[in-house]
Coordinates of C-alpha atoms in Angstrom, one line a residue:
Chain A
X1 CA -27.0 20.5 43.6
X2 CA -24.7 23.1 42.2
X3 CA -21.3 22.1 41.0
X4 CA -18.8 22.1 43.8
X5 CA -21.2 22.5 46.7
X6 CA -19.7 19.4 48.4
X7 CA -17.3 20.0 51.3
X8 CA -14.6 17.5 50.2
X9 CA -12.3 19.1 47.6
X10 CA -12.2 15.8 45.7
X11 CA -15.9 16.2 45.2
X12 CA -15.2 19.4 43.4
X13 CA -12.5 17.9 41.3
X14 CA -14.8 15.0 40.4
X15 CA -17.8 17.0 39.5
X16 CA -15.8 19.5 37.4
X17 CA -14.2 16.6 35.5
X18 CA -17.6 15.1 34.7
X19 CA -18.9 18.5 33.7
X20 CA -15.9 19.0 31.4
X21 CA -16.4 15.6 29.9
X22 CA -20.0 16.4 29.2
X23 CA -19.4 19.8 27.7
X24 CA -16.7 18.5 25.5
X25 CA -19.4 16.7 23.5
X26 CA -21.0 20.0 22.7
X27 CA -17.6 21.5 22.0
X28 CA -16.8 18.7 19.5
X29 CA -20.2 19.0 17.7
X30 CA -19.8 22.8 17.3
X31 CA -16.2 22.3 16.3
X32 CA -17.0 19.9 13.6
X33 CA -19.8 22.1 12.3
X34 CA -17.5 25.0 12.3
X35 CA -14.9 23.2 10.2
X36 CA -17.5 21.9 7.8
X37 CA -18.9 25.4 7.3
X38 CA -15.5 27.2 7.1
X39 CA -14.1 24.6 4.7
X40 CA -17.2 24.7 2.5
X41 CA -17.4 28.5 2.3
X42 CA -15.6 28.7 -1.1
X43 CA -18.1 26.2 -2.6
X44 CA -21.0 27.9 -1.0
X45 CA -20.0 31.2 -2.4
X46 CA -19.4 29.7 -5.9
X47 CA -22.4 27.4 -6.2
X48 CA -24.9 28.9 -3.8
X49 CA -27.4 26.8 -1.9
X50 CA -30.3 26.2 -4.2
X51 CA -28.1 25.7 -7.3
X52 CA -25.8 23.3 -5.4
X53 CA -28.8 21.3 -4.1
X54 CA -30.5 21.1 -7.4
X55 CA -27.7 20.7 -9.9
X56 CA -27.0 17.1 -11.2
X57 CA -23.6 18.0 -12.6
X58 CA -20.5 16.6 -10.9
X59 CA -17.5 17.2 -13.0
X60 CA -14.2 17.7 -11.3
X61 CA -12.4 18.6 -14.5
X62 CA -14.7 21.5 -15.3
X63 CA -15.0 22.3 -11.6
X64 CA -18.8 22.2 -11.7
X65 CA -20.4 20.5 -8.7
X66 CA -23.9 19.8 -7.7
X67 CA -25.3 17.6 -4.9
X68 CA -28.5 16.4 -6.3
X69 CA -27.3 13.0 -7.7
X70 CA -25.7 12.3 -4.3
X71 CA -28.8 13.3 -2.3
X72 CA -30.9 11.3 -4.7
X73 CA -28.7 8.2 -4.3
X74 CA -28.6 8.6 -0.5
X75 CA -32.4 8.9 -0.2
X76 CA -33.1 6.1 -2.7
X77 CA -30.8 3.5 -1.1
X78 CA -31.9 4.5 2.4
X79 CA -35.6 4.2 1.4
X80 CA -35.1 0.8 -0.4
X81 CA -33.1 -0.6 2.5
X82 CA -35.8 0.4 5.0
X83 CA -38.4 -1.1 2.7
X84 CA -36.6 -4.4 2.9
X85 CA -35.5 -4.2 6.5
X86 CA -38.7 -3.1 8.3
X87 CA -40.9 -6.1 7.6
X88 CA -38.0 -8.5 8.5
X89 CA -37.0 -6.6 11.6
X90 CA -40.6 -6.2 12.9
X91 CA -41.1 -9.9 12.1
X92 CA -38.0 -10.9 14.2
X93 CA -39.2 -8.7 17.1
X94 CA -42.7 -10.2 17.1
X95 CA -41.3 -13.7 16.9
X96 CA -38.8 -13.1 19.7
X97 CA -41.3 -11.4 22.1
X98 CA -44.5 -13.2 21.5
X99 CA -44.1 -16.4 19.6
X100 CA -40.7 -18.0 20.2
X101 CA -40.3 -20.5 23.1
X102 CA -38.0 -19.3 25.8
X103 CA -35.0 -21.4 24.9
X104 CA -34.9 -19.8 21.4
X105 CA -35.2 -16.2 22.6
X106 CA -31.6 -16.0 23.9
X107 CA -29.8 -17.4 20.8
X108 CA -31.8 -15.3 18.4
X109 CA -31.3 -12.2 20.5
X110 CA -27.5 -12.8 20.5
X111 CA -27.4 -13.5 16.8
X112 CA -29.1 -10.1 16.1
X113 CA -26.6 -8.3 18.3
X114 CA -23.7 -10.1 16.6
X115 CA -25.0 -8.9 13.3
X116 CA -24.9 -5.4 14.6
X117 CA -21.3 -5.9 15.7
X118 CA -19.8 -6.8 12.3
X119 CA -17.7 -3.8 11.1
X120 CA -19.1 -2.3 8.0
X121 CA -16.0 -2.8 5.8
X122 CA -16.6 -6.5 6.2
X123 CA -20.1 -6.1 4.7
X124 CA -18.4 -4.1 1.9
X125 CA -15.9 -6.8 1.0
X126 CA -18.5 -9.5 1.3
X127 CA -20.8 -7.4 -0.9
X128 CA -18.2 -7.0 -3.6
X129 CA -16.9 -10.5 -3.8
X130 CA -19.9 -12.6 -2.7
X131 CA -23.2 -10.9 -2.8
X132 CA -22.8 -8.9 -6.0
X133 CA -21.9 -11.9 -8.2
X134 CA -25.0 -13.7 -6.8
X135 CA -27.2 -10.7 -7.4
X136 CA -26.0 -10.2 -11.0
X137 CA -26.2 -13.9 -12.0
X138 CA -29.2 -15.1 -10.1
X139 CA -31.4 -12.7 -8.3
X140 CA -31.4 -9.7 -10.6
X141 CA -32.1 -11.6 -13.9
X142 CA -35.0 -13.3 -12.1
X143 CA -36.4 -10.0 -10.9
X144 CA -36.0 -8.6 -14.5
X145 CA -37.9 -11.6 -15.9
X146 CA -40.8 -11.2 -13.4
X147 CA -41.1 -7.4 -13.2
X148 CA -39.5 -6.2 -16.5
X149 CA -42.6 -6.7 -18.7
X150 CA -45.0 -4.9 -16.4
X151 CA -45.5 -1.3 -17.5
X152 CA -44.1 1.5 -15.1
X153 CA -42.8 -1.0 -12.5
X154 CA -40.7 -2.5 -15.3
X155 CA -38.8 0.8 -15.6
X156 CA -37.2 -0.1 -12.2
X157 CA -35.7 -3.3 -13.6
X158 CA -34.2 -2.2 -16.9
X159 CA -30.7 -2.6 -18.2
X160 CA -28.1 -5.3 -17.8
X161 CA -27.9 -6.6 -14.2
X162 CA -24.3 -6.0 -13.1
X163 CA -24.5 -6.6 -9.4
X164 CA -22.9 -3.2 -8.7
X165 CA -26.0 -1.1 -8.4
X166 CA -28.6 0.5 -6.2
X167 CA -30.4 -2.8 -5.5
X168 CA -27.3 -4.6 -4.2
X169 CA -26.3 -1.6 -2.0
X170 CA -29.8 -1.5 -0.6
X171 CA -29.8 -5.2 0.3
X172 CA -26.4 -4.8 2.1
X173 CA -27.7 -1.7 3.9
X174 CA -30.9 -3.5 4.9
X175 CA -28.9 -6.3 6.5
X176 CA -26.9 -3.8 8.4
X177 CA -29.9 -1.9 9.9
X178 CA -32.1 -5.0 10.7
X179 CA -30.4 -5.4 14.1
X180 CA -31.2 -1.8 15.1
X181 CA -34.8 -1.9 14.1
X182 CA -35.3 -5.4 15.5
X183 CA -33.8 -4.8 18.9
X184 CA -35.6 -1.4 19.4
X185 CA -38.9 -3.0 18.2
X186 CA -38.4 -5.9 20.6
X187 CA -37.8 -3.5 23.5
X188 CA -40.9 -1.6 22.6
X189 CA -43.0 -4.7 22.3
X190 CA -41.8 -5.8 25.7
X191 CA -43.2 -2.5 27.1
X192 CA -46.7 -3.6 26.4
X193 CA -48.2 -4.4 29.9
X194 CA -48.8 -8.1 30.2
X195 CA -52.0 -7.3 32.1
X196 CA -53.5 -5.9 28.9
X197 CA -52.3 -8.8 26.8
X198 CA -53.6 -11.4 29.3
X199 CA -57.0 -9.6 29.4
X200 CA -57.2 -9.9 25.7
X201 CA -56.3 -13.6 25.8
X202 CA -58.9 -14.0 28.6
X203 CA -61.7 -12.7 26.4
X204 CA -60.7 -15.2 23.7
X205 CA -58.4 -13.2 21.4
X206 CA -56.0 -15.3 19.2
X207 CA -52.3 -14.6 19.2
X208 CA -52.6 -12.8 15.8
X209 CA -55.3 -10.6 17.2
X210 CA -53.3 -9.8 20.3
X211 CA -50.3 -8.8 18.2
X212 CA -52.3 -6.9 15.7
X213 CA -54.7 -5.1 18.1
X214 CA -52.7 -4.8 21.3
X215 CA -49.0 -5.1 20.9
X216 CA -48.4 -3.2 17.7
X217 CA -50.7 -0.2 18.4
X218 CA -49.3 0.0 21.9
X219 CA -45.7 0.2 20.7
X220 CA -45.9 1.7 17.3
X221 CA -44.2 5.0 18.3
X222 CA -41.3 3.1 19.8
X223 CA -41.0 1.0 16.6
X224 CA -41.2 4.2 14.6
X225 CA -38.4 5.7 16.6
X226 CA -36.3 2.6 16.0
X227 CA -36.9 2.9 12.3
X228 CA -35.8 6.5 12.2
X229 CA -32.7 5.6 14.1
X230 CA -31.9 2.9 11.5
X231 CA -32.6 5.5 8.9
X232 CA -29.9 7.7 10.4
X233 CA -27.5 4.8 10.3
X234 CA -28.4 4.0 6.7
X235 CA -27.9 7.7 5.7
X236 CA -24.4 7.8 7.0
X237 CA -23.2 4.3 6.1
X238 CA -20.1 4.4 4.0
X239 CA -17.8 1.5 3.7
X240 CA -20.4 -1.2 3.3
X241 CA -21.6 0.3 0.1
X242 CA -18.6 2.2 -1.2
X243 CA -17.6 -0.9 -3.2
X244 CA -20.9 -1.9 -4.6
X245 CA -22.6 1.3 -5.6
X246 CA -20.3 2.4 -8.4
X247 CA -20.0 6.1 -7.5
X248 CA -22.0 7.1 -10.6
X249 CA -23.0 10.8 -10.6
X250 CA -26.2 10.4 -12.7
X251 CA -29.8 10.2 -11.8
X252 CA -31.1 6.9 -13.0
X253 CA -34.5 5.1 -12.8
X254 CA -33.4 1.5 -12.9
X255 CA -32.4 -0.3 -9.7
X256 CA -29.8 -2.1 -11.8
X257 CA -27.9 1.2 -12.4
X258 CA -24.9 2.4 -10.4
X259 CA -25.4 5.5 -8.3
X260 CA -23.6 7.6 -5.7
X261 CA -24.5 8.5 -2.2
X262 CA -23.0 11.4 -0.3
X263 CA -20.9 9.1 1.9
X264 CA -19.7 7.0 -1.1
X265 CA -18.7 10.1 -3.0
X266 CA -16.7 11.3 0.0
X267 CA -15.0 8.0 0.6
X268 CA -14.1 7.7 -3.1
X269 CA -13.0 11.2 -3.9
X270 CA -11.7 12.8 -0.7
X271 CA -8.2 11.4 -0.7
X272 CA -7.4 12.5 -4.2
X273 CA -9.3 15.7 -4.5
X274 CA -6.5 17.9 -5.8
X275 CA -8.2 21.3 -6.4
X276 CA -9.3 23.6 -3.6
X277 CA -12.8 24.1 -5.0
X278 CA -13.1 20.3 -5.4
X279 CA -12.2 19.7 -1.7
X280 CA -14.5 22.5 -0.7
X281 CA -17.4 21.0 -2.6
X282 CA -16.8 17.7 -0.8
X283 CA -17.0 19.5 2.5
X284 CA -20.2 21.2 1.4
X285 CA -21.6 17.8 0.6
X286 CA -20.5 16.5 4.0
X287 CA -22.4 19.5 5.6
X288 CA -25.5 18.6 3.7
X289 CA -25.3 15.1 5.1
X290 CA -24.6 16.4 8.6
X291 CA -27.8 18.4 8.4
X292 CA -29.8 15.5 7.0
X293 CA -28.6 13.2 9.8
X294 CA -29.1 15.7 12.4
X295 CA -32.7 16.3 11.4
X296 CA -33.5 12.6 11.3
X297 CA -32.0 11.9 14.7
X298 CA -33.9 14.9 16.2
X299 CA -37.1 13.4 14.8
X300 CA -36.2 10.0 16.2
X301 CA -35.6 11.5 19.6
X302 CA -38.8 13.4 19.5
X303 CA -40.9 10.3 18.7
X304 CA -39.2 8.2 21.3
X305 CA -39.7 10.8 24.0
X306 CA -43.3 11.0 23.0
X307 CA -43.7 7.3 23.2
X308 CA -42.0 7.2 26.6
X309 CA -44.3 9.9 28.0
X310 CA -47.3 8.1 26.7
X311 CA -46.5 4.8 28.4
X312 CA -45.0 6.0 31.6
X313 CA -48.3 7.4 32.6
Chain B
X1 CA -1.6 3.4 43.2
X2 CA 2.1 3.4 43.6
X3 CA 2.6 0.4 41.4
X4 CA 0.5 2.0 38.7
X5 CA 2.6 5.1 38.9
X6 CA 5.7 3.0 38.6
X7 CA 4.4 1.3 35.5
X8 CA 3.4 4.5 33.9
X9 CA 6.9 6.0 34.7
X10 CA 8.6 2.9 33.3
X11 CA 6.5 3.1 30.1
X12 CA 7.2 6.8 29.7
X13 CA 11.0 6.0 30.0
X14 CA 10.8 3.2 27.5
X15 CA 9.0 5.5 25.0
X16 CA 11.6 8.2 25.7
X17 CA 14.5 5.9 25.1
X18 CA 13.2 4.2 22.0
X19 CA 12.7 7.6 20.6
X20 CA 16.2 8.7 21.6
X21 CA 17.6 5.6 20.0
X22 CA 15.8 5.9 16.7
X23 CA 16.9 9.5 16.4
X24 CA 16.7 9.2 12.6
X25 CA 13.2 8.8 11.5
X26 CA 12.0 9.9 8.1
X27 CA 8.3 10.6 7.6
X28 CA 6.7 10.6 4.2
X29 CA 3.2 10.7 2.9
X30 CA 1.4 10.6 -0.4
X31 CA 0.6 8.4 -3.3
X32 CA -0.8 4.9 -2.7
X33 CA 0.6 3.4 -5.9
X34 CA 4.3 3.2 -4.9
X35 CA 3.5 2.3 -1.2
X36 CA 4.5 -1.4 -1.5
X37 CA 7.9 -0.6 -3.0
X38 CA 8.7 2.3 -0.7
X39 CA 7.9 0.2 2.3
X40 CA 9.9 -2.8 1.0
X41 CA 12.9 -0.5 0.5
X42 CA 12.4 1.1 3.9
X43 CA 12.4 -2.3 5.5
X44 CA 15.7 -3.3 4.0
X45 CA 17.2 0.1 4.6
X46 CA 16.2 0.0 8.2
X47 CA 18.0 -3.4 8.6
X48 CA 21.2 -1.9 7.2
X49 CA 21.3 1.6 8.5
X50 CA 18.9 1.7 11.4
X51 CA 17.1 4.6 9.9
X52 CA 13.4 4.3 10.2
X53 CA 11.3 5.4 7.3
X54 CA 7.5 5.7 7.7
X55 CA 5.4 6.1 4.7
X56 CA 1.7 6.8 4.9
X57 CA -0.1 6.1 1.7
X58 CA -2.8 8.7 2.1
X59 CA -3.1 9.6 -1.6
X60 CA -1.2 12.0 -3.8
X61 CA -3.4 15.0 -3.0
X62 CA -2.8 14.5 0.7
X63 CA 1.0 14.1 0.1
X64 CA 1.2 17.4 -1.8
X65 CA -0.8 19.1 0.9
X66 CA 1.4 17.7 3.8
X67 CA 4.7 18.6 2.2
X68 CA 3.4 22.1 1.4
X69 CA 2.5 22.5 5.0
X70 CA 5.9 21.0 6.0
X71 CA 4.4 18.3 8.3
X72 CA 6.4 15.5 6.7
X73 CA 10.0 15.1 5.5
X74 CA 8.9 14.2 2.0
X75 CA 5.7 14.0 0.0
X76 CA 4.9 11.7 -2.9
X77 CA 2.7 12.3 -5.8
X78 CA 1.6 10.2 -8.8
X79 CA 1.5 13.1 -11.1
X80 CA 4.2 15.8 -11.5
X81 CA 3.7 19.3 -10.1
X82 CA 4.3 22.1 -12.5
X83 CA 7.6 24.0 -12.0
X84 CA 5.6 27.2 -11.3
X85 CA 3.8 25.5 -8.4
X86 CA 7.1 24.0 -7.1
X87 CA 8.6 27.5 -7.2
X88 CA 5.6 29.0 -5.4
X89 CA 5.6 26.4 -2.6
X90 CA 9.4 26.1 -2.5
X91 CA 9.5 22.4 -3.3
X92 CA 11.9 20.1 -5.1
X93 CA 10.7 17.2 -7.2
X94 CA 12.3 14.1 -8.7
X95 CA 10.9 10.7 -10.1
X96 CA 11.4 7.6 -8.0
X97 CA 9.9 4.7 -9.9
X98 CA 7.9 4.1 -13.1
X99 CA 4.5 2.7 -13.4
X100 CA 1.8 2.6 -16.0
X101 CA -1.7 1.9 -17.0
X102 CA -2.8 -1.2 -18.9
X103 CA -6.2 -1.6 -20.6
X104 CA -7.7 -5.0 -19.9
X105 CA -10.6 -6.7 -21.6
X106 CA -12.7 -9.8 -21.1
X107 CA -13.5 -11.3 -24.5
X108 CA -14.4 -14.8 -25.4
X109 CA -11.9 -16.6 -27.6
X110 CA -9.4 -13.8 -27.3
X111 CA -6.1 -14.6 -25.5
X112 CA -4.1 -12.1 -23.5
X113 CA -2.2 -9.8 -25.7
X114 CA -4.1 -10.8 -28.9
X115 CA -6.4 -7.8 -29.2
X116 CA -4.9 -4.7 -30.6
X117 CA -6.2 -1.2 -30.3
X118 CA -5.0 2.2 -31.5
X119 CA -5.5 5.5 -29.6
X120 CA -8.5 6.4 -31.8
X121 CA -10.4 3.2 -31.1
X122 CA -9.5 3.2 -27.4
X123 CA -10.7 6.8 -27.1
X124 CA -14.0 6.1 -29.1
X125 CA -14.7 3.1 -26.9
X126 CA -14.4 5.1 -23.7
X127 CA -16.4 8.0 -25.3
X128 CA -19.2 5.5 -26.0
X129 CA -19.0 6.1 -29.8
X130 CA -17.8 2.6 -30.5
X131 CA -20.5 0.4 -29.0
X132 CA -19.8 -3.1 -30.3
X133 CA -16.6 -5.2 -30.5
X134 CA -17.1 -5.8 -34.2
X135 CA -16.9 -2.2 -35.1
X136 CA -15.0 -1.7 -38.3
X137 CA -12.5 0.5 -36.5
X138 CA -11.5 -2.4 -34.3
X139 CA -11.8 -5.2 -36.9
X140 CA -9.6 -3.3 -39.3
X141 CA -6.6 -3.5 -37.0
X142 CA -7.4 -7.0 -35.8
X143 CA -7.7 -8.9 -39.1
X144 CA -6.9 -12.3 -37.5
X145 CA -9.5 -12.1 -34.7
X146 CA -13.1 -13.2 -34.8
X147 CA -14.9 -10.5 -32.9
X148 CA -18.6 -11.0 -32.2
X149 CA -21.3 -8.3 -32.4
X150 CA -21.5 -7.9 -28.6
X151 CA -21.9 -4.7 -26.7
X152 CA -18.9 -3.2 -25.0
X153 CA -19.1 -2.5 -21.3
X154 CA -16.7 0.2 -20.2
X155 CA -15.3 0.0 -16.6
X156 CA -13.6 2.9 -15.0
X157 CA -12.2 3.9 -11.6
X158 CA -15.0 5.3 -9.5
X159 CA -12.6 6.8 -6.9
X160 CA -10.1 9.6 -7.6
X161 CA -6.8 8.0 -8.7
X162 CA -3.5 8.7 -10.3
X163 CA -4.3 5.7 -12.6
X164 CA -7.2 7.7 -14.0
X165 CA -5.1 10.8 -14.2
X166 CA -2.5 9.1 -16.4
X167 CA -5.1 7.3 -18.5
X168 CA -7.2 10.4 -19.2
X169 CA -4.0 12.4 -19.8
X170 CA -3.1 9.9 -22.5
X171 CA -6.6 10.0 -24.0
X172 CA -6.5 13.8 -24.0
X173 CA -3.1 13.9 -25.6
X174 CA -4.0 11.5 -28.4
X175 CA -7.7 12.2 -29.0
X176 CA -9.0 15.8 -29.4
X177 CA -12.6 14.7 -28.9
X178 CA -11.7 13.4 -25.5
X179 CA -9.9 16.5 -24.5
X180 CA -12.8 18.8 -25.4
X181 CA -15.6 16.6 -24.1
X182 CA -14.2 15.0 -21.0
X183 CA -10.7 16.3 -20.1
X184 CA -8.1 14.9 -17.8
X185 CA -7.8 14.5 -14.0
X186 CA -7.9 12.1 -11.1
X187 CA -11.6 11.9 -11.3
X188 CA -13.4 12.8 -14.5
X189 CA -17.0 12.5 -15.7
X190 CA -16.9 9.4 -17.8
X191 CA -19.5 9.6 -20.6
X192 CA -20.3 5.8 -20.5
X193 CA -19.7 2.8 -18.3
X194 CA -19.7 1.7 -14.8
X195 CA -17.3 2.5 -11.9
X196 CA -15.3 0.1 -9.8
X197 CA -13.5 1.2 -6.6
X198 CA -9.8 0.8 -6.7
X199 CA -7.8 -1.4 -9.1
X200 CA -9.3 -4.5 -7.4
X201 CA -12.8 -3.1 -8.1
X202 CA -12.1 -2.6 -11.8
X203 CA -10.3 -5.9 -12.1
X204 CA -13.1 -7.8 -10.4
X205 CA -15.6 -6.2 -12.6
X206 CA -13.8 -6.8 -15.9
X207 CA -13.2 -10.4 -15.0
X208 CA -16.9 -11.0 -14.2
X209 CA -18.5 -9.1 -17.0
X210 CA -18.3 -10.6 -20.5
X211 CA -17.2 -8.1 -23.2
X212 CA -16.0 -5.6 -20.7
X213 CA -12.9 -3.3 -21.0
X214 CA -11.3 -1.4 -18.2
X215 CA -7.9 0.0 -17.2
X216 CA -5.7 -0.9 -14.2
X217 CA -2.3 -0.3 -12.8
X218 CA 0.4 -2.4 -14.7
X219 CA 1.4 -4.2 -11.5
X220 CA -2.1 -5.1 -10.8
X221 CA -2.8 -6.5 -14.2
X222 CA 0.4 -8.5 -14.1
X223 CA -0.2 -10.0 -10.7
X224 CA -3.8 -10.9 -11.4
X225 CA -3.1 -12.2 -14.9
X226 CA -5.7 -10.0 -16.5
X227 CA -6.2 -10.1 -20.3
X228 CA -4.1 -7.1 -21.3
X229 CA -4.1 -5.8 -24.9
X230 CA -1.6 -4.3 -27.3
X231 CA -1.6 -0.6 -28.0
X232 CA -0.3 1.3 -31.0
X233 CA 2.4 3.7 -29.7
X234 CA 3.5 7.1 -31.1
X235 CA 6.1 5.4 -33.4
X236 CA 3.3 3.4 -34.9
X237 CA 4.2 0.0 -33.5
X238 CA 1.9 -2.3 -31.5
X239 CA 3.5 -3.0 -28.2
X240 CA 2.7 -5.2 -25.2
X241 CA 2.9 -3.9 -21.7
X242 CA 6.0 -5.2 -19.9
X243 CA 9.2 -4.2 -18.2
X244 CA 11.0 -3.6 -21.5
X245 CA 8.3 -1.4 -23.0
X246 CA 8.0 0.7 -19.8
X247 CA 11.8 1.1 -19.6
X248 CA 11.8 2.1 -23.2
X249 CA 9.2 4.8 -22.4
X250 CA 11.2 6.0 -19.5
X251 CA 14.5 6.1 -21.5
X252 CA 13.0 8.0 -24.4
X253 CA 10.9 10.3 -22.3
X254 CA 12.3 13.8 -22.2
X255 CA 12.8 14.3 -18.4
X256 CA 14.4 17.6 -17.8
X257 CA 16.1 18.5 -14.5
X258 CA 15.7 22.2 -15.2
X259 CA 11.9 21.7 -15.2
X260 CA 12.1 19.6 -12.0
X261 CA 11.4 16.5 -14.2
X262 CA 7.9 17.8 -14.9
X263 CA 6.8 15.3 -17.5
X264 CA 3.9 13.1 -18.3
X265 CA 5.4 9.9 -19.7
X266 CA 2.4 9.2 -21.9
X267 CA 2.9 8.7 -25.7
X268 CA 6.7 8.4 -25.4
X269 CA 8.4 8.5 -28.8
X270 CA 10.5 5.3 -28.5
X271 CA 10.0 2.5 -31.0
X272 CA 9.1 0.0 -28.3
X273 CA 7.6 2.4 -25.8
X274 CA 4.4 1.5 -23.9
X275 CA 2.3 4.6 -24.5
X276 CA 0.5 4.9 -21.1
X277 CA 3.4 5.1 -18.6
X278 CA 4.1 7.5 -15.8
X279 CA 6.6 8.2 -13.2
X280 CA 5.7 8.7 -9.5
X281 CA 7.4 11.6 -7.8
X282 CA 9.0 12.6 -4.5
X283 CA 8.6 16.1 -3.2
X284 CA 11.0 17.8 -0.8
X285 CA 10.8 21.1 1.0
X286 CA 13.6 23.3 -0.4
X287 CA 14.8 24.9 2.9
X288 CA 15.0 21.7 4.9
X289 CA 18.5 20.7 3.7
X290 CA 19.3 18.4 6.7
X291 CA 16.3 16.1 6.5
X292 CA 16.4 16.3 2.7
X293 CA 20.0 14.9 2.7
X294 CA 18.7 11.9 4.7
X295 CA 15.8 11.4 2.3
X296 CA 18.1 11.6 -0.7
X297 CA 20.5 9.1 1.0
X298 CA 17.7 6.7 1.1
X299 CA 16.7 7.1 -2.5
X300 CA 20.3 7.0 -3.6
X301 CA 20.6 3.6 -1.8
X302 CA 17.4 2.4 -3.4
X303 CA 18.5 3.4 -6.8
X304 CA 21.7 1.5 -6.3
X305 CA 20.5 -1.8 -5.0
X306 CA 16.7 -1.6 -5.0
X307 CA 16.0 -2.4 -8.6
X308 CA 15.4 -6.2 -8.1
X309 CA 13.2 -5.6 -5.2
X310 CA 11.1 -3.2 -7.3
X311 CA 10.9 -5.6 -10.1
X312 CA 9.8 -8.4 -7.7
X313 CA 6.9 -6.1 -6.8
X314 CA 6.3 -5.4 -10.5
X315 CA 7.5 -1.8 -10.5
X316 CA 9.7 -0.5 -13.3
X317 CA 12.9 0.9 -11.9
X318 CA 14.2 4.2 -13.4
X319 CA 16.6 3.5 -16.3
X320 CA 20.3 4.3 -15.6
X321 CA 20.3 7.5 -17.7
X322 CA 17.4 8.9 -15.7
X323 CA 19.0 8.0 -12.4
X324 CA 22.1 9.9 -13.4
X325 CA 19.9 12.9 -14.2
X326 CA 18.3 12.7 -10.8
X327 CA 21.6 12.4 -9.0
X328 CA 22.9 15.5 -10.9
X329 CA 19.7 17.3 -9.8
X330 CA 20.5 16.4 -6.1
X331 CA 24.0 17.8 -6.5
X332 CA 22.8 21.0 -8.1
X333 CA 20.5 21.6 -5.1
X334 CA 23.2 20.8 -2.6
X335 CA 21.6 17.6 -1.3
X336 CA 24.4 15.1 -2.0

């Protein structure tokens, strides 16, 4: 039905209002993109695209800016946090859908959602005052003792554990994204038709075999979509890790080193960026993140759509 | 529906009248460092005069930008703008309160104020050239202390900050190596060390890490009882950070009203001056005489009876000689 084809004038008003509300979303996205591009133009002109993306220099005094250390930190912390979060989250989802007795499903589900509702600045303060001392005095020395002597792997665990580093930030991020991955995985697992599961049980399959051969293959696209959504969240997370990452613009190999992500750099330096080119470089950095997040979310959408189509048949 | 309309109307009227009543509202924005003292002053001022003063601590960079665009009545900046820039943007500038930076360390068996450093050793530590606490350059000036051969961990501010600007200005002024290799600014590329976010981040870090050294705002070091150290000043004396040494720096500092008080208060020449001090500044739009008069009235009041409040919050009030210079500057510009 076309807009305004109703006879009542109120219908026309109502449908135009909803249309305006919807189009405003597109307007805002384009508006933000426009601001990002126009503000970062001086930096784009000065540093170019390839040079900005591949330079590791970040020196406000000499006005030399490159994004690589930030991109590196963003990808590394996101990857590590997914590495920690995915097994835990999928485990939670399997437990809640297939294993837990009914009286446990509710409380665990609520607990997961509560975890998702904690504002990220609280994770940040908790990370700085509670988690990071624990990491530096207990967990990281232990990891160093176990993995340090192993060749190659040991490189990841060099240096003095300070608790303000890539590892601590990744642990906080993983706790933040577990709820997303877990609840989307749970919903995907629930999509598995019970007829199929029951048939499997009927021919004598164990619970483990049903989960491994029926539930997971059936819902893996949905789970994957959930993972990519969490990835988007981890990419853009700021306050939770702004305190514990150290904002160090260097490419380092050890997990015990401080690093910088795009968001952490923005949070730390935006307020006091006093030169025009400095501010412009920060906007440029923001645009890089915008594109990165946009691509990951588009991918997530694509996989989820594909999954839906497959199972709605 | 009607009741809703009535409620909305009543609320609109209320908003209208509260605005009408508080006709005099002053809006300021800028540096985060003086925020506690400005808001404490504003609270008392409001009780006496009814004038509402809103101060948003959005950072010095933001403060300068907002007053340049004339969206606030006054801006505040932790570092002075050059007279040329003030001329260009048609701004006035005067200092409001003094603050400073204090190096803090975490050393076993060393009490607060016991460790002494000179500009050279401080600079070399932050450059990463002095790596151990028992380096001859440090032991030479600390004959009474037993310093162990332990590695120094440098802690710096990871976020852009006026604190870093003052500290790196001081290092650049006293140490040619620092000037050529690192330079000065609110965010610089520190050659060694780890970054903490905010004064609280650096303080937390120094407290937790054995053999660490960092730098924080004086008020922060004092309130959190961090282990400060003594620094050798320009006159060649070792001084402790405190109200007296900051006041001494402010008194001997060569503030010049003709240059709109453009001065970095580092390395002040006084015998008892703390070498890493700095004033925080207020910026006014030159053409807005009416609102400027109100802003000046507020700061004049604060200069008169706000000193104790400032000291309570561990800010160093301007010394009398400097206040007189600022008042003369207001008069010259027709604001008082």
